[in-house]
Coordinates of C-alpha atoms in Angstrom, one line a residue:
Chain P
M1 CA 52.4 -81.0 -29.7
V2 CA 49.9 -79.7 -27.1
P3 CA 47.0 -77.9 -28.7
L4 CA 46.3 -74.3 -27.9
P5 CA 42.9 -74.8 -26.3
A6 CA 44.5 -76.9 -23.6
Y7 CA 46.5 -73.9 -22.5
L8 CA 43.5 -71.6 -22.7
V9 CA 41.3 -73.9 -20.7
L10 CA 44.1 -74.3 -18.0
A11 CA 44.4 -70.5 -17.9
A12 CA 40.6 -70.1 -17.5
I13 CA 40.5 -72.6 -14.7
L14 CA 43.3 -70.7 -12.8
F15 CA 41.5 -67.4 -13.4
S16 CA 38.3 -68.8 -12.0
L17 CA 40.1 -70.1 -9.0
G18 CA 41.4 -66.6 -8.5
V19 CA 38.0 -65.0 -8.9
V20 CA 36.5 -67.4 -6.3
G21 CA 39.4 -66.6 -3.9
V22 CA 38.8 -62.9 -4.2
L23 CA 35.1 -63.2 -3.6
V24 CA 35.1 -65.9 -0.9
R25 CA 38.2 -65.3 1.2
R26 CA 38.2 -62.5 3.8
N27 CA 41.9 -62.5 4.7
A28 CA 43.4 -59.5 2.8
L29 CA 46.7 -61.3 2.1
I30 CA 44.9 -64.4 0.6
V31 CA 42.7 -62.1 -1.5
F32 CA 45.9 -60.4 -2.7
M33 CA 47.5 -63.8 -3.6
S34 CA 44.3 -64.7 -5.5
I35 CA 44.7 -61.5 -7.6
E36 CA 48.3 -62.6 -8.4
L37 CA 46.8 -66.0 -9.5
M38 CA 44.5 -64.2 -11.9
L39 CA 47.4 -62.1 -13.3
N40 CA 49.4 -65.2 -13.9
S41 CA 46.6 -67.0 -15.7
V42 CA 46.3 -64.1 -18.1
N43 CA 50.1 -64.2 -18.5
L44 CA 49.8 -67.9 -19.5
T45 CA 47.2 -66.9 -22.1
F46 CA 49.5 -64.3 -23.5
V47 CA 52.5 -66.7 -23.8
A48 CA 50.3 -69.5 -25.3
L49 CA 48.9 -67.2 -28.0
S50 CA 52.4 -65.7 -28.7
R51 CA 53.6 -69.3 -29.4
H52 CA 50.6 -70.0 -31.6
L53 CA 50.8 -66.9 -33.8
P54 CA 54.0 -66.9 -33.6
S55 CA 54.8 -63.4 -32.5
M56 CA 56.8 -62.2 -29.5
D57 CA 54.5 -59.3 -28.7
G58 CA 52.7 -61.4 -26.2
Q59 CA 55.9 -62.1 -24.3
L60 CA 56.6 -58.4 -24.1
A61 CA 53.1 -57.9 -22.7
V62 CA 53.9 -60.5 -20.0
F63 CA 57.2 -58.6 -19.3
F64 CA 55.3 -55.4 -18.6
T65 CA 52.7 -57.3 -16.6
I66 CA 55.4 -58.7 -14.3
V67 CA 56.9 -55.3 -13.8
V68 CA 53.5 -53.8 -12.9
A69 CA 52.6 -56.8 -10.7
G70 CA 55.8 -56.3 -8.8
V71 CA 55.0 -52.6 -8.1
E72 CA 51.4 -53.5 -7.2
V73 CA 52.6 -56.1 -4.7
V74 CA 55.0 -53.7 -3.0
V75 CA 52.4 -50.9 -2.7
G76 CA 49.5 -53.3 -1.7
L77 CA 51.5 -55.1 1.0
A78 CA 52.6 -51.7 2.4
I79 CA 49.0 -50.7 2.6
I80 CA 48.0 -54.0 4.2
V81 CA 50.8 -53.5 6.8
E82 CA 49.6 -50.0 7.5
I83 CA 46.0 -51.2 7.9
F84 CA 47.2 -53.9 10.3
R85 CA 49.2 -51.3 12.3
S86 CA 46.2 -49.0 12.8
R87 CA 43.4 -51.6 13.2
S88 CA 45.3 -54.8 14.1
T89 CA 43.3 -56.9 11.7
V90 CA 43.5 -57.9 8.1
N91 CA 40.0 -59.3 7.9
L92 CA 38.3 -57.4 5.0
D93 CA 34.9 -57.5 6.7
E94 CA 36.2 -55.5 9.6
V95 CA 37.9 -52.8 7.4
H96 CA 34.8 -50.9 6.3
L97 CA 35.7 -47.3 7.1
L98 CA 34.8 -46.2 3.6
R99 CA 31.4 -47.9 3.6
G100 CA 28.6 -45.4 3.2
Chain B
M1 CA 57.3 -86.0 -24.2
E2 CA 55.7 -82.6 -24.5
P3 CA 52.1 -83.7 -23.6
V4 CA 53.5 -85.5 -20.6
L5 CA 55.3 -82.4 -19.3
F6 CA 52.2 -80.3 -20.1
V7 CA 50.0 -82.6 -18.0
F8 CA 52.5 -82.7 -15.2
F9 CA 52.9 -78.9 -15.0
A10 CA 49.2 -78.3 -15.5
A11 CA 48.3 -80.6 -12.6
L12 CA 50.9 -78.8 -10.4
A13 CA 49.4 -75.5 -11.3
L14 CA 45.9 -76.6 -10.6
A15 CA 46.8 -78.1 -7.3
G16 CA 48.7 -75.0 -6.3
G17 CA 45.7 -72.8 -7.4
L18 CA 43.4 -74.8 -5.2
G19 CA 45.9 -74.5 -2.4
V20 CA 46.0 -70.7 -2.7
V21 CA 42.2 -70.4 -2.5
A22 CA 41.5 -73.2 0.0
S23 CA 44.3 -73.0 2.6
V24 CA 43.2 -71.8 6.0
R25 CA 46.6 -70.2 6.8
A26 CA 48.2 -67.5 4.8
V27 CA 51.6 -69.2 4.8
H28 CA 50.2 -72.3 3.1
S29 CA 48.6 -70.0 0.5
A30 CA 51.9 -68.3 -0.2
L31 CA 53.7 -71.7 -0.6
A32 CA 50.9 -72.9 -2.9
L33 CA 51.3 -69.7 -4.9
L34 CA 55.0 -70.5 -5.2
L35 CA 54.0 -73.9 -6.7
V36 CA 51.7 -72.3 -9.2
L37 CA 54.4 -69.8 -10.3
C38 CA 57.1 -72.5 -10.8
A39 CA 54.6 -74.7 -12.7
L40 CA 53.8 -71.8 -15.0
A41 CA 57.5 -71.2 -15.6
G42 CA 57.7 -74.8 -16.8
L43 CA 54.8 -74.2 -19.1
Y44 CA 56.5 -71.0 -20.5
L45 CA 59.6 -73.2 -21.3
L46 CA 57.3 -75.6 -23.2
L47 CA 55.9 -72.6 -25.1
G48 CA 59.3 -71.4 -26.2
A49 CA 59.5 -68.4 -23.9
Q50 CA 62.8 -69.0 -22.1
F51 CA 63.4 -65.4 -21.1
I52 CA 59.9 -65.0 -19.6
A53 CA 60.3 -68.3 -17.8
A54 CA 63.5 -67.1 -16.2
L55 CA 61.9 -63.8 -15.3
Q56 CA 58.9 -65.6 -13.8
V57 CA 61.2 -67.6 -11.5
I58 CA 63.4 -64.6 -10.5
V59 CA 60.8 -61.9 -10.1
Y60 CA 57.7 -63.8 -9.1
A61 CA 58.9 -66.8 -7.2
G62 CA 62.1 -65.1 -6.0
A63 CA 60.9 -61.6 -5.0
I64 CA 57.2 -61.4 -4.8
V65 CA 56.5 -64.6 -2.9
V66 CA 59.4 -63.8 -0.5
L67 CA 57.8 -60.4 0.1
F68 CA 54.4 -62.1 0.9
L69 CA 56.2 -64.4 3.3
F70 CA 57.9 -61.5 5.0
V71 CA 54.6 -59.6 5.5
I72 CA 52.9 -62.7 6.8
M73 CA 55.7 -63.2 9.3
L74 CA 55.6 -59.5 10.2
L75 CA 51.8 -59.7 10.9
H76 CA 52.4 -63.0 12.8
M77 CA 49.1 -64.4 11.6
A78 CA 49.3 -67.9 13.0
T79 CA 45.6 -68.3 13.3
G80 CA 44.3 -67.5 9.8
E81 CA 40.7 -66.5 9.4
P82 CA 37.6 -68.0 11.1
A83 CA 36.0 -70.7 9.1
A84 CA 33.0 -69.8 7.1
R85 CA 29.7 -70.6 8.8
G86 CA 27.2 -72.0 6.3
L87 CA 27.0 -71.2 2.6
R88 CA 26.1 -67.5 2.4
P89 CA 24.2 -66.4 -0.8
W90 CA 27.1 -64.4 -2.2
R91 CA 29.5 -67.3 -1.8
A92 CA 27.1 -69.5 -3.8
G93 CA 26.7 -66.7 -6.3
S94 CA 30.4 -66.3 -6.8
A95 CA 30.9 -70.0 -7.4
L96 CA 28.0 -69.8 -9.9
A97 CA 29.6 -66.8 -11.7
A98 CA 32.9 -68.6 -11.9
A99 CA 31.2 -71.7 -13.2
F100 CA 29.5 -69.7 -16.0
F101 CA 32.7 -68.0 -16.9
L102 CA 34.5 -71.4 -17.1
A103 CA 31.7 -72.9 -19.2
G104 CA 31.9 -70.0 -21.6
V105 CA 35.6 -70.2 -22.1
F106 CA 35.5 -74.0 -22.5
F107 CA 32.9 -73.5 -25.2
A108 CA 34.8 -70.8 -27.0
A109 CA 38.2 -72.5 -26.7
L110 CA 37.0 -75.9 -27.9
R111 CA 34.7 -74.7 -30.7
A112 CA 36.8 -72.0 -32.4
P113 CA 38.3 -73.7 -35.5
A114 CA 41.3 -71.4 -35.9
L115 CA 42.6 -72.3 -32.5
A116 CA 42.9 -76.0 -33.2
D117 CA 45.4 -75.5 -36.0
P118 CA 48.8 -76.8 -35.3
A119 CA 51.2 -74.0 -34.3
P120 CA 53.8 -73.1 -37.0
P121 CA 57.5 -73.9 -36.4
L122 CA 59.3 -71.3 -34.4
P123 CA 62.2 -69.1 -35.7
Q124 CA 65.6 -69.8 -34.3
D125 CA 65.9 -67.3 -31.4
F126 CA 62.2 -67.1 -30.5
G127 CA 61.8 -66.0 -26.9
S128 CA 65.5 -65.8 -26.1
A129 CA 66.9 -63.0 -24.0
Q130 CA 68.5 -61.4 -27.1
A131 CA 65.3 -61.4 -29.1
V132 CA 63.2 -60.0 -26.2
G133 CA 65.8 -57.4 -25.4
R134 CA 66.0 -56.3 -29.1
L135 CA 62.2 -55.7 -29.1
L136 CA 62.3 -54.0 -25.7
F137 CA 64.8 -51.4 -27.0
T138 CA 63.3 -50.8 -30.4
R139 CA 59.5 -51.2 -30.7
F140 CA 58.7 -51.2 -27.0
L141 CA 61.1 -48.5 -25.9
L142 CA 58.5 -46.1 -24.7
P143 CA 56.6 -48.6 -22.5
F144 CA 60.0 -49.8 -21.2
E145 CA 61.0 -46.3 -20.1
L146 CA 57.5 -45.8 -18.6
A147 CA 58.0 -49.1 -16.6
S148 CA 61.0 -47.5 -15.0
V149 CA 58.9 -44.5 -13.9
V150 CA 56.3 -46.9 -12.5
L151 CA 59.0 -48.7 -10.5
L152 CA 60.2 -45.4 -9.2
V153 CA 56.7 -44.4 -8.1
G154 CA 56.3 -47.8 -6.4
I155 CA 59.6 -47.4 -4.5
I156 CA 58.6 -43.9 -3.3
A157 CA 55.0 -45.0 -2.4
A158 CA 56.4 -48.0 -0.4
V159 CA 58.8 -45.7 1.6
V160 CA 56.1 -43.1 2.2
L161 CA 53.6 -45.8 3.3
A162 CA 56.1 -47.4 5.6
K163 CA 57.6 -44.3 7.1
G164 CA 54.7 -41.9 6.5
A165 CA 53.8 -41.5 10.1
L166 CA 57.3 -40.1 10.8
L167 CA 57.8 -38.1 7.6
L168 CA 54.4 -36.4 7.3
R169 CA 52.5 -36.1 10.6
V170 CA 55.0 -35.1 13.3
P171 CA 56.3 -31.5 12.9
A172 CA 60.0 -31.1 13.0
A173 CA 59.8 -29.0 16.1
A174 CA 58.4 -31.9 18.1
R175 CA 61.5 -34.0 17.2
P176 CA 64.5 -32.2 18.6
H177 CA 66.5 -35.4 18.9
E178 CA 66.1 -36.3 15.3
E179 CA 66.9 -32.7 14.3
K180 CA 70.1 -32.9 16.2
V181 CA 71.0 -36.2 14.6
R182 CA 70.2 -34.9 11.1
A183 CA 72.3 -31.8 11.7
E184 CA 75.3 -33.9 12.7
V185 CA 74.8 -36.2 9.8
L186 CA 74.7 -33.2 7.4
R187 CA 77.8 -31.7 8.9

């Protein structure tokens, strides 16, 4: 029987890796993958707590997270492709049209 | 057996997470993300969430990672990004912020007494497709229907973003050829 804190600590480490990826990497695609990493670590927290309680509400939350993550990836990647078409770069430091 | 599997999947997930963040090339990051997603599916099975584990493999590993790979190939990014020169202040700051967050969660997770209780035994069909489906169509019916609306909006947004230049900007009079084709199709 694996204790609950083990799952929570694993999820926290994965989330921190995602945060570091978003803050440090400049390739838009890798930043996007780091966001997916954070979403997945939160999903792991949901499932671990739903096992602990036990209640299936956490698993339903994960279901809806996966749906929204799928839509988010489709729209986000379309935006990245469009940025690449117009500026031929996906480096986030060079995409600063909205900077004041 | 369960602790062994947990350590195995947790190590895979951590290695994959490091790979996502530290790979120079985007393709390697995408494959590392695939590793993380499959390892998490294994952990979901350990936690008695069979349906979510299947969903994770089908939707995340099967569809989302493939979409990432398609876009990476589309943008033919063989070179990756230029390597970082020196440790900029905000890089160190982000690492520090992540370390503080981690320390806080470690403290909370290891000290909270209620979390250390052994989990109660599970009911018979916990996490099965039938049980999740029953909840989806009773208590979570409204979010379920809203999810379909979100999916529809996503489809329309992707089409408009991909074909927007053709659909929105060019007036129809400037495209006599397309008008002719459309008229023939309609007829």
